[in-house]
XYZ file of C-alpha atoms in Angstrom:
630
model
C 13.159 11.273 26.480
C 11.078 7.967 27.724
C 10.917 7.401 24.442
C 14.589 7.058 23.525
C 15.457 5.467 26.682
C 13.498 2.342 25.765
C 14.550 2.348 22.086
C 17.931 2.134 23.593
C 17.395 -0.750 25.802
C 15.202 -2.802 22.843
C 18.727 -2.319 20.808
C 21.298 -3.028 23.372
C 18.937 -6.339 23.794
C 18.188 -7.348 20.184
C 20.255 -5.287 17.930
C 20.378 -4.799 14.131
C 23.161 -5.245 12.371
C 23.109 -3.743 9.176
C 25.678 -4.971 6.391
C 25.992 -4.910 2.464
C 23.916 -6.306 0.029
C 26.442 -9.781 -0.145
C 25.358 -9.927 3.761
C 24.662 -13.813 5.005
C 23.455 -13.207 8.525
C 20.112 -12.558 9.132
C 19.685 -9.076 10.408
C 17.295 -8.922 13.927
C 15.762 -5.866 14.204
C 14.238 -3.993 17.871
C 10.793 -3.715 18.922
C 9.599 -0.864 20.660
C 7.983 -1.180 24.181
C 6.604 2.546 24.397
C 2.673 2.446 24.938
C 1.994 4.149 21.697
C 3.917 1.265 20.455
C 1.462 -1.748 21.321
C -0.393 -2.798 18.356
C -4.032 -3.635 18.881
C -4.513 -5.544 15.541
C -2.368 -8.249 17.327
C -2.924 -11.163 19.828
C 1.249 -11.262 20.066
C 3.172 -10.936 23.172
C 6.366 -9.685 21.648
C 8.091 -8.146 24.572
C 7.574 -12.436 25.893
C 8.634 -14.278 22.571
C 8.971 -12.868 18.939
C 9.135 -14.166 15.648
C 12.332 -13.224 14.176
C 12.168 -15.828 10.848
C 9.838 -17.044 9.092
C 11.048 -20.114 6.654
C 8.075 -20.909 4.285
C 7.995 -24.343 2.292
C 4.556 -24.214 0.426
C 2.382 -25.432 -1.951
C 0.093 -23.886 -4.217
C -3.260 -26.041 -5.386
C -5.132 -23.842 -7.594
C -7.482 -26.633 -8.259
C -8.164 -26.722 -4.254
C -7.543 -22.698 -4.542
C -5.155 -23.711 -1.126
C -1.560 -23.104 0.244
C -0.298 -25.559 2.753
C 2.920 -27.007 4.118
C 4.956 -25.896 7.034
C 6.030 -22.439 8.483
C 9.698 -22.743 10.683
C 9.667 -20.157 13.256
C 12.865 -18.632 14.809
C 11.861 -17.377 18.112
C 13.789 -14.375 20.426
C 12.328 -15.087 23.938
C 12.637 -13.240 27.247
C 14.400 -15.507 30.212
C 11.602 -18.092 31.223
C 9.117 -17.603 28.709
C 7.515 -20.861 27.756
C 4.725 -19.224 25.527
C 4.247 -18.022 21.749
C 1.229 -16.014 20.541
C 0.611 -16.193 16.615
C -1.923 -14.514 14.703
C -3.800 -16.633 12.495
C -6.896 -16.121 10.625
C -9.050 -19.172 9.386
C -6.125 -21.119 9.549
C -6.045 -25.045 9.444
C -2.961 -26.172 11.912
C -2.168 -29.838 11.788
C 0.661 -30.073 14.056
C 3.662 -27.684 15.512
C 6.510 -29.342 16.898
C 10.003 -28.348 17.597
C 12.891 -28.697 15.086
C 13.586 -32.271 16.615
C 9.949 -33.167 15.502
C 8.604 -33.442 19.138
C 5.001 -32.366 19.092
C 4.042 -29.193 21.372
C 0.616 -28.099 22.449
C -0.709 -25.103 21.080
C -4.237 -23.974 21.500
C -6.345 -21.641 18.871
C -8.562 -19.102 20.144
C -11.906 -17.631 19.924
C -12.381 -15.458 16.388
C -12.727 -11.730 17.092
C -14.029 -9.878 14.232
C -11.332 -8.393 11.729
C -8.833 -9.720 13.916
C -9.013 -13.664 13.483
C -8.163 -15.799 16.296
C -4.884 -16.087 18.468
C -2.874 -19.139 18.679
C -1.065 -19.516 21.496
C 1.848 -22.553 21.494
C 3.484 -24.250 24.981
C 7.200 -24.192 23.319
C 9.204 -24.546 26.579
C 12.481 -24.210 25.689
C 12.503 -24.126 21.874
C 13.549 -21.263 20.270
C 12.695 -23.175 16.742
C 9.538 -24.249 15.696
C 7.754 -25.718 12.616
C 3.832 -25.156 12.122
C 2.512 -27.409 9.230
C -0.832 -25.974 8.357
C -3.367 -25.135 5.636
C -4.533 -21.696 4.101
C -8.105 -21.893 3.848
C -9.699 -21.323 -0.126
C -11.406 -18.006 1.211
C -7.604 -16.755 2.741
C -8.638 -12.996 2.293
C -4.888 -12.556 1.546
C -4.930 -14.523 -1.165
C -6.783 -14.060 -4.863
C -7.188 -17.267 -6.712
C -8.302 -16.250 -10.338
C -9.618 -18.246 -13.282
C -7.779 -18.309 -16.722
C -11.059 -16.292 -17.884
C -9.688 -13.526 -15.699
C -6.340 -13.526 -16.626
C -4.501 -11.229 -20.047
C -4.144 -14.263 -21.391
C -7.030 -16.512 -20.517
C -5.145 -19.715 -20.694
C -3.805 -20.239 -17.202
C -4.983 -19.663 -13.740
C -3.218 -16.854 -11.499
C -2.372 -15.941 -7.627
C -1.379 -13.143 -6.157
C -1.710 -12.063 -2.294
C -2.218 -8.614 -0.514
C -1.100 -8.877 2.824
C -1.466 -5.137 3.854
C -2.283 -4.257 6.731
C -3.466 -7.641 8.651
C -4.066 -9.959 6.035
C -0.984 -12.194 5.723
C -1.780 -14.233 8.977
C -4.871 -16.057 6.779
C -1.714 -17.641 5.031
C 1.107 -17.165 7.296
C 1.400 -18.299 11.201
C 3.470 -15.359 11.938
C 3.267 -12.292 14.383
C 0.939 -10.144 12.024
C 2.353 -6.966 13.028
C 4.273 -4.049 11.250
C 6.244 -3.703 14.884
C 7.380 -7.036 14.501
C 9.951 -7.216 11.514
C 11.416 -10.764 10.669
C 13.782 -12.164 8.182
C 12.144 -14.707 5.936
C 12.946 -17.712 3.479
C 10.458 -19.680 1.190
C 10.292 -22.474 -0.927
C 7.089 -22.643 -3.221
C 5.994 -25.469 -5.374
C 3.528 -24.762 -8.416
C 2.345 -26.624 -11.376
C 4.382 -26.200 -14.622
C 4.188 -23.718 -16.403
C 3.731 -21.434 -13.842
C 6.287 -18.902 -12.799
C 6.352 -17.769 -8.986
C 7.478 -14.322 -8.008
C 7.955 -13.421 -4.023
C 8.850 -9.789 -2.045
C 12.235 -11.262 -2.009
C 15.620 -12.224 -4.277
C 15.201 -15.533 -6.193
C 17.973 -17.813 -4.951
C 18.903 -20.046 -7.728
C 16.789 -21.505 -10.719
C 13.571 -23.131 -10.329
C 13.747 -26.992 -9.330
C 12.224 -29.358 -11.828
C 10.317 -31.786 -10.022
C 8.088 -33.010 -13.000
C 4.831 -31.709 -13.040
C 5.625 -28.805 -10.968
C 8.507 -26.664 -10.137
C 10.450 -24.849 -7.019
C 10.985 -21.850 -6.922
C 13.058 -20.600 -3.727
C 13.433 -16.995 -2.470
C 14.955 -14.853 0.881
C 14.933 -11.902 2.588
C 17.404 -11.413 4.891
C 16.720 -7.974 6.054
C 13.996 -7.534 8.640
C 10.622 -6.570 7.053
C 7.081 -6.028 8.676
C 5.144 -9.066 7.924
C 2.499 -7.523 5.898
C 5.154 -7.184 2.975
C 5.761 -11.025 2.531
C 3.842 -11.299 -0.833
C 3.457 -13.746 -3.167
C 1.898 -13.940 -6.977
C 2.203 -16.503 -9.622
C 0.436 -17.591 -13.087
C 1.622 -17.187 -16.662
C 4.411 -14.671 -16.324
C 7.001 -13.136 -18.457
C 10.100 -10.539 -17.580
C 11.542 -7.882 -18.905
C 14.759 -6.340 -17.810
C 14.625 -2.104 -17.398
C 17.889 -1.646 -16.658
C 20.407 -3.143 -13.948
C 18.817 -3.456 -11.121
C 15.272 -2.781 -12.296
C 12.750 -5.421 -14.232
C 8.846 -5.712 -14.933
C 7.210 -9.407 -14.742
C 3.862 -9.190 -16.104
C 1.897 -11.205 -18.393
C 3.021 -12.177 -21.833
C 0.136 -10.239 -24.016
C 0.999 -6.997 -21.388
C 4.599 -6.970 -21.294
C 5.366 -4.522 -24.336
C 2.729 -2.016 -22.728
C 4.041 -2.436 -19.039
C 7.238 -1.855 -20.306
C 6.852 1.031 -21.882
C 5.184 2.879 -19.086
C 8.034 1.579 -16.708
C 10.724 3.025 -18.896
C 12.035 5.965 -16.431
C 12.164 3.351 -13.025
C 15.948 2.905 -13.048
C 16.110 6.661 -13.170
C 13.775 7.300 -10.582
C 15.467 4.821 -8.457
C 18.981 6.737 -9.038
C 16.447 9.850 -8.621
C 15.339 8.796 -4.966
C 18.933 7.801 -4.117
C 20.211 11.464 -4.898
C 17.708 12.763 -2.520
C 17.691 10.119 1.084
C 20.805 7.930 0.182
C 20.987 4.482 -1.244
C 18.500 1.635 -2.205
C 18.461 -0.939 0.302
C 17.367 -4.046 -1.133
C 19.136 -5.025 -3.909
C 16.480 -5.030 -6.887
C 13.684 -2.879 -7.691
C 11.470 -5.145 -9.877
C 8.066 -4.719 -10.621
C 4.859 -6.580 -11.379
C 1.877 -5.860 -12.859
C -1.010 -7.492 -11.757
C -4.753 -8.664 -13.365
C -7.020 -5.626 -12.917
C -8.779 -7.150 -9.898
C -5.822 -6.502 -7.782
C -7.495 -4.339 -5.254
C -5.033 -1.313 -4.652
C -3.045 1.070 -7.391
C 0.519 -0.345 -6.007
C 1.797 -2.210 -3.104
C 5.181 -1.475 -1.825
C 6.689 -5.023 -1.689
C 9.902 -5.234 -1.192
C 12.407 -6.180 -4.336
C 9.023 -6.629 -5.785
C 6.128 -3.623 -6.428
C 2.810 -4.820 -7.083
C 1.176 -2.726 -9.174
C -2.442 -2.325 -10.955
C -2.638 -2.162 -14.957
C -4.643 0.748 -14.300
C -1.911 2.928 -14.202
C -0.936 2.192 -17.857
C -1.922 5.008 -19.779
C 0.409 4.505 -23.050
C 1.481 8.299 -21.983
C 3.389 7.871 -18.618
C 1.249 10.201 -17.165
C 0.534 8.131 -13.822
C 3.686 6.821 -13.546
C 3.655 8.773 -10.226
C 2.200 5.541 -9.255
C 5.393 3.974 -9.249
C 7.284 6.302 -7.615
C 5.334 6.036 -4.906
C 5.858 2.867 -4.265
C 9.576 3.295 -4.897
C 9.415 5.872 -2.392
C 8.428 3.655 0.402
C 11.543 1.560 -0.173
C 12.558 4.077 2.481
C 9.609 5.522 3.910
C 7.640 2.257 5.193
C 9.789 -0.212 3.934
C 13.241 1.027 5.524
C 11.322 2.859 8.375
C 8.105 1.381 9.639
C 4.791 2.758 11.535
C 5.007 0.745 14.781
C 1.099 0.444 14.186
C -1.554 1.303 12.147
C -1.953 4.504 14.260
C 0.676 5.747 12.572
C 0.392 5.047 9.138
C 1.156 8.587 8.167
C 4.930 7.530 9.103
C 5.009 5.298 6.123
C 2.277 7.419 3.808
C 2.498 10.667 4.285
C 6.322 10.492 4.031
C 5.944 8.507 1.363
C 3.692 10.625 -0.692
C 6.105 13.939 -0.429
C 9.131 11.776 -1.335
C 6.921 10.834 -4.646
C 6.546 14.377 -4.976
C 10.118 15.172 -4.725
C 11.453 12.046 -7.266
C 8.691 13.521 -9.425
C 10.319 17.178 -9.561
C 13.737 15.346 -10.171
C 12.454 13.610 -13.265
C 10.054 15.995 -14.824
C 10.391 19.133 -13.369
C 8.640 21.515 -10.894
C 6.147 22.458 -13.036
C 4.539 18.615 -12.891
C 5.447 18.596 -9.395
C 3.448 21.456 -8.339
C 0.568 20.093 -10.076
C 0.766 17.110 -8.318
C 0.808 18.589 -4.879
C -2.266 20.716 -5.632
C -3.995 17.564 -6.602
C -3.131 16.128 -3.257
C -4.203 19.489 -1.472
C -7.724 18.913 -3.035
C -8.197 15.886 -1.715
C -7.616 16.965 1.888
C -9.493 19.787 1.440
C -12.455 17.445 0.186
C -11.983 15.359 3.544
C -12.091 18.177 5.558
C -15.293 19.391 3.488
C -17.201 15.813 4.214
C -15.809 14.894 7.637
C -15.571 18.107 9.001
C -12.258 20.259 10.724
C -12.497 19.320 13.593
C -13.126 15.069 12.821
C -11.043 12.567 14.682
C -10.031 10.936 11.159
C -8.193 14.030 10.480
C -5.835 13.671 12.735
C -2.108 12.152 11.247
C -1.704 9.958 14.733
C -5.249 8.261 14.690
C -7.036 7.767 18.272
C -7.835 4.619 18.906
C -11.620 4.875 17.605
C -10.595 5.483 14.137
C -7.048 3.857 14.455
C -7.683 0.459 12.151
C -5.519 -1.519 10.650
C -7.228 0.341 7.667
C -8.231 3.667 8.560
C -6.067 5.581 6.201
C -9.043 5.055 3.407
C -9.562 8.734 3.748
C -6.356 9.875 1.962
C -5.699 12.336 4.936
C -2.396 9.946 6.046
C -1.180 10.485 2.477
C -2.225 14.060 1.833
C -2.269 15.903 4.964
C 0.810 13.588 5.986
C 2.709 15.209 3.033
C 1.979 18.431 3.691
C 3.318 18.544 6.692
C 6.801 17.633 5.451
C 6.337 20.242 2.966
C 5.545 23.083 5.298
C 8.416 21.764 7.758
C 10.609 21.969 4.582
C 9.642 25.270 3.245
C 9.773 26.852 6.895
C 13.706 25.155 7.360
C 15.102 24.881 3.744
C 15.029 22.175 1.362
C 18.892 21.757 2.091
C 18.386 21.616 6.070
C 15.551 19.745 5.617
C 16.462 16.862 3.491
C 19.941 16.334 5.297
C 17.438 15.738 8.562
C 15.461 13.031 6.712
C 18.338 11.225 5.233
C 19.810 11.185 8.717
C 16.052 9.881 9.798
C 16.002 6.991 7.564
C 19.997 6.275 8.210
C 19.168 6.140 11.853
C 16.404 4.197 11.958
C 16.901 2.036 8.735
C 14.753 -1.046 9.559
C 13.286 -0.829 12.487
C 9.611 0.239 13.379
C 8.814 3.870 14.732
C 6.042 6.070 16.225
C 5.010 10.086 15.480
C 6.604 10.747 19.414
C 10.178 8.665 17.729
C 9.538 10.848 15.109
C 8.758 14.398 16.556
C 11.409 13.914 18.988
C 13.999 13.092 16.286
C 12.892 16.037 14.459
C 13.722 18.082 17.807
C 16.537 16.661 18.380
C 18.047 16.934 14.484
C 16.291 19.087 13.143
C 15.204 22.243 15.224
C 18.035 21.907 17.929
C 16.356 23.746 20.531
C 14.883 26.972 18.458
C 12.681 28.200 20.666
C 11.121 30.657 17.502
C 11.045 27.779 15.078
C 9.348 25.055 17.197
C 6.473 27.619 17.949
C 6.776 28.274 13.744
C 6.331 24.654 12.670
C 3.246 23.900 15.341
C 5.141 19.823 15.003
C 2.139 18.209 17.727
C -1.172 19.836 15.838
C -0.173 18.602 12.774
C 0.160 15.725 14.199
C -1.780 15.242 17.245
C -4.292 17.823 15.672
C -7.412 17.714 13.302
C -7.690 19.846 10.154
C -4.958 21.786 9.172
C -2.934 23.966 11.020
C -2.374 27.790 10.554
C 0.864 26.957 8.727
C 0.291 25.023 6.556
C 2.167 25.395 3.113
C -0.295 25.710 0.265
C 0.058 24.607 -2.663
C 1.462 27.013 -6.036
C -1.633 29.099 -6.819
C 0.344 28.947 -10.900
C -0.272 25.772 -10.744
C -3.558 25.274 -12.461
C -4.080 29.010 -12.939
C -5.200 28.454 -16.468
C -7.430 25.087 -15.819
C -8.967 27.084 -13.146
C -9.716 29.523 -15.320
C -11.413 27.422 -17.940
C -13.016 25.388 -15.971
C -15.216 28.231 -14.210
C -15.558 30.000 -17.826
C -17.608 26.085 -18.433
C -19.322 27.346 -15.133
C -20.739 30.494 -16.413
C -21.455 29.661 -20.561
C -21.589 25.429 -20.266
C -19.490 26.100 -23.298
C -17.019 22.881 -24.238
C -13.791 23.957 -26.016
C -12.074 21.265 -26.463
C -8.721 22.763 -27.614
C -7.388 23.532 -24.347
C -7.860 20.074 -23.037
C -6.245 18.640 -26.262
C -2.790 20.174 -24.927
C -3.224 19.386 -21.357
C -1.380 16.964 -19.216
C -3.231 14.350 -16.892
C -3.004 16.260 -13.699
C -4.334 19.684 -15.592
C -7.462 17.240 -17.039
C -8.214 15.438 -14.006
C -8.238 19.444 -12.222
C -10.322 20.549 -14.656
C -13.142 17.858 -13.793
C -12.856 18.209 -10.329
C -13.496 22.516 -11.171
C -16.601 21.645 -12.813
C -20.274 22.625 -11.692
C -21.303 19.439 -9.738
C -25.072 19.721 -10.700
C -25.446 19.215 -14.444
C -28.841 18.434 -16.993
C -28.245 15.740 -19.219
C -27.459 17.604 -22.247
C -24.592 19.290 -20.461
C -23.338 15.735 -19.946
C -23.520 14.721 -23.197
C -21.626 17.562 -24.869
C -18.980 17.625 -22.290
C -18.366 13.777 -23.322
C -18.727 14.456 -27.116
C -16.483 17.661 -27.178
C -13.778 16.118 -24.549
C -14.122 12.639 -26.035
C -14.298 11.013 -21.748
C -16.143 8.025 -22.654
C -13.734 6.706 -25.259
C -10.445 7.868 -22.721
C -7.889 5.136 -22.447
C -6.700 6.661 -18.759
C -8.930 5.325 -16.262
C -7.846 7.944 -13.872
C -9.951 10.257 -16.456
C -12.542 7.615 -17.229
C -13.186 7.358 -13.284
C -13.692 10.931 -12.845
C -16.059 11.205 -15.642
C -18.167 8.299 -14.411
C -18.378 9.567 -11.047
C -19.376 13.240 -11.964
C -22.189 11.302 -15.021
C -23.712 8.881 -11.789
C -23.828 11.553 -9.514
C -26.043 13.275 -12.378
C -28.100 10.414 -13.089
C -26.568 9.926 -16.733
C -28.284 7.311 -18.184
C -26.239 6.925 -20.830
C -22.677 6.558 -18.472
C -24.384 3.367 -16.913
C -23.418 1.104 -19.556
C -19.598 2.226 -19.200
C -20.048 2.094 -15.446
C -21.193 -1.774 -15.765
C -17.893 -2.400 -18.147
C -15.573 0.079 -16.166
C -17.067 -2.084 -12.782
C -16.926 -5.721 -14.422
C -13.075 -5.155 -15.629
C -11.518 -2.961 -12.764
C -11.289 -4.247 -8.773
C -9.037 -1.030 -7.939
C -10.929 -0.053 -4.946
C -9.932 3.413 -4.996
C -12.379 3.803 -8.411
C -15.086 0.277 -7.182
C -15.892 1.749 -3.580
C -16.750 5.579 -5.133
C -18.667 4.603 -7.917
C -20.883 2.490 -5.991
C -21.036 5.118 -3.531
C -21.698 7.760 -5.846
C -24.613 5.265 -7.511
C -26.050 4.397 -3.536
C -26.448 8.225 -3.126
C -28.715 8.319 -5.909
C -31.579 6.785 -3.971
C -34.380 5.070 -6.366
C -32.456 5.941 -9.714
C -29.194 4.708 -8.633
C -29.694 1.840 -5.820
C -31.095 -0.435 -8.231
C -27.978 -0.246 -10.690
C -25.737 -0.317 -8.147
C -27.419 -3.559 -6.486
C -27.431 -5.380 -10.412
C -24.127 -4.146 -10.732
C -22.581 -5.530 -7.555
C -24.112 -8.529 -7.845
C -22.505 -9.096 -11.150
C -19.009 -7.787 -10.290
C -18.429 -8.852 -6.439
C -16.688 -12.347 -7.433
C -14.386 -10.449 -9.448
C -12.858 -8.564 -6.800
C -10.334 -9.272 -3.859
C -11.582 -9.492 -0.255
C -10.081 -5.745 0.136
C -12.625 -4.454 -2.189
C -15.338 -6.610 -1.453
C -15.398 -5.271 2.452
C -15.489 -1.711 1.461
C -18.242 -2.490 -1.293
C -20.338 -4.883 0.796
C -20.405 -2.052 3.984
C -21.842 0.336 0.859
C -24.360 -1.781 -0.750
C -24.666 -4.516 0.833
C -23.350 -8.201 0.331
C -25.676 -9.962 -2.594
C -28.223 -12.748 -1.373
């Protein structure tokens, strides 16, 4: 009940005020106060003074690889507060005044590691202030790449990642997800570029000669990390109303093609938890270095070219990220603690657009999948590992210490054993109601678990003891009840694959007829210790090396370099030099590391080669593997 009692005060103090898409006013959205509620990736004070706008006027120098220009700051302060905290990291401030120009102190803080440095301002009695500033080159937010590195090879390219504390190396802001704000930007870029934002375009570029402006808003309150930003030689394609893909020119007919079904899984998702928000649902796909498989900007998805497989076969990708348009987006983890809120949700409402579109069969493939992967957590860390747990404890509670999968996985099956235990009918009118009731503003697993009390079980003595609600939260492993997945589901990959155990006889005619999810199973089935002629005939018969789905080529790779395949290290070295998804760098370098004297030495060359390639993301989870080159 604590819990809702200072929810309720934090809106009768700053409330939303939600309106149609037309809507002019900026919308202000609560913070929460509750101690699971204070963010530790975060030198703010927000229950003092808040950010609640950020208006961006910027400039991109690619030659300088910099963005500077000024940040105005809309503040909400308590009675007598005189003091704003900002996150920064790395950078430059040359001045902050107040909107009449009048300069106020401000003081930058000591560094702490993987935080940055606080900067704390003396604004008195402004409630408006303007930071003008620099971006430093190295901004880990920001990826500045060559034309060499581009599709097209004739102009340069940015794009930023700002998930989950990297957006303060570029913006002075309040760097937390608790902490939603409206925002604004102008951007100026060199002709011919073409700059995209996490928000609607207002109005057509401004000519200004050698450059242009481009101008974009958000006027619904988003967690700072989802202010992104990418431009370079782009090109659009409309998908259907409200739906588009900007990519490069030489990718658009291939990005288009695998985006064909997004306006129907957006009209999907709305069936299931009630309308789309945020007016468009575009998406962009990125150069390969981009260092996640989607991010869930708003109006705007980022998303990896990895996913194109010229079959629509990983298109789950996307509606993923769709998903989150309610489930992280709409609804946010307060803090990174609770990063199941926005993943775990996120990754059973994929599963559920999925079943609309294609059917249950796909969809029960695609849970098993998932399954696996806790199941190979659980294997590594062990049952009873903090990590394991959906609310992290503070030791393991990073900004980002989901890397396990568990927040995804384990987070969606939880909502899948609380819907098989209640009914998909009960179940889904208590999560519409969820995201309705708490439609942008931040929340915690106890807002959560007591909403699901409240709504959901309604004082059932029988069924709370049923659904076990705080050990799959609070809890490591998985519980007693948990809903596993369709044993159907891969009954006949299964099958084959430990048939290949007992003869290390490759028929390929099976896999010719199998979808992605049945092929990636059946490599996951397989023995893990094989000779070298095993190898080879399982990559002659199944044809792996020459795949054109890296999901497939990944799996192969990692299974070859765990073997000591010679002949999968020249693939690995091209695979490596042309992806910077971190979800395939970080385990293949891994996978090479473990190898001791056969495999350290590749992965060393490798790195070495590769690690300019990648974004700051990757190069932090590879560099704690192997080491950052001399």
């Amino acid at each position: 009940m604590r819990v809702f009692a200072s929810f309720l005060l934090l809106l009768l103090v700053a409330a939303c005020k939600p309106g149609g898409e037309g809507e002019k006013q900026a919308m202000v959205a609560p913070i929460l106060t509750t101690e699971d509620a204070r963010d530790a990736a975060t030198f703010a004070q927000p229950e003092v003074a808040r950010v609640t706008h950020v208006g961006l006027d910027l400039t991109l120098d690619f030659a300088a690889k910099r963005v500077g220009g000024t940040a105005t700051l809309d503040i909400l302060a308590r009675p007598g507060a005189d003091t704003l905290v900002l996150d920064s990291d790395g950078l430059e401030i040359a001045s902050i005044t107040d909107a009449e120009g009048k300069a106020l102190p401000f003081k930058v803080g000591e560094k702490v590691e993987g935080k940055g440095e606080p900067v704390t301002v003396t604004i008195g009695d402004a409630r408006k202030i303007v930071v003008t500033y620099s971006a430093a080159p190295e901004a880990e937010a920001l990826q500045w790449l060559a034309p060499e590195q581009t599709a097209g090879g004739k102009q340069p390219y940015l794009f930023s990642q700002g998930q989950p504390t990297l957006n303060r190396s570029w913006i002075p802001t309040q760097d937390s997800p608790g902490i939603r704000q409206t925002w604004d930007a102008r951007i100026v870029a060199p002709k011919p570029l073409t700059v995209v934002m996490s928000g609607l375009r207002a109005g057509e570029p401004e000519d200004l000669g050698d450059s242009r402006a481009f101008r974009f808003t958000m006027n619904k309150p988003v967690a700072p990390y989802l202010i992104a930003i990418a431009a370079g030689d782009l090109a659009f394609r409309e998908l259907g109303p409200r739906t588009g893909v900007w990519t490069e020119p030489s990718m658009l007919d291939a990005a288009a093609n695998e985006l064909a079904d997004t306006e129907k899984m957006v009209e999907a998702a709305e069936r299931l938890y009630g309308p789309y928000r945020w007016g468009r649902y575009d998406v962009i796909v990125l150069p390969p270095s981009f260092p996640y498989g989607g991010m869930e900007n708003p109006t705007l998805t980022f998303l990896t070219p990895t996913f194109i497989a010229g079959d629509r076969s990983l298109n789950g990708l996307v509606a993923h990220e769709l998903a989150h348009s309610w489930s992280g987006n709409l609804v946010t983890n307060a803090t990174w603690a609770d990063s199941w809120l926005n993943e775990g949700i996120t990754s059973y409402f994929e599963n559920r657009i999925l079943e609309e579109l294609y059917g249950k069969r796909r969809a029960q493939q695609e849970a098993a999948l998932s399954f696996a992967e806790i199941e190979k957590v659980l294997a590594e860390k062990g049952k009873d590992a903090p990590v394991t747990a959906l609310h992290l404890p503070p030791a393991e509670a990073l900004p980002d210490g989901g890397e396990s999968g568990i927040v995804y996985d384990k987070g969606a099956a939880f909502m899948r054993t609380v819907e098989q235990a209640v009914g998909r009918t009960r179940f889904d009118a208590w999560l519409r109601q969820w995201f309705d009731s708490h439609a942008f503003q931040p929340a915690t697993s106890a807002l959560l678990l007591a909403d699901m009390r409240a709504n959901l079980i309604n004082g059932d003595a029988a069924l709370e003891r049923q659904l076990m609600l705080d050990e799959w939260v609070y809890g490591t492993g998985l519980p007693a009840n948990v809903a596993r997945p369709a044993p159907e589901a891969f009954a006949d990959v299964d099958a084959a694959a430990a048939d290949y155990a007992k003869t290390r006889a490759v028929d390929p005619a099976p896999w010719a007829g199998w979808t992605t999810a049945e092929r990636l199973r059946f490599l996951a089935k397989l023995p893990r210790r094989m000779d070298t002629q095993q190898l080879a005939d399982l990559d002659r018969g199944l044809g792996l090396s020459q795949s054109g789905n890296d999901e497939i080529l990944f799996a192969w790779l990692d299974l070859a370099l765990a073997n000591r395949y010679q002949p999968a290290v020249p693939l690995a070295e091209k695979f490596l030099g042309r992806v910077g998804r971190r979800k395939f760098v970080q385990p293949l370098f891994q996978t090479l590391m473990d190898q001791g004297d056969w495999g350290r030495p590749i992965a060393r060359r490798l790195y070495a080669q590769t690690r300019a390639g990648y974004h700051a993301v990757t190069q932090g989870s590879v560099d704690a593997i192997v080491g950052k080159p001399a």
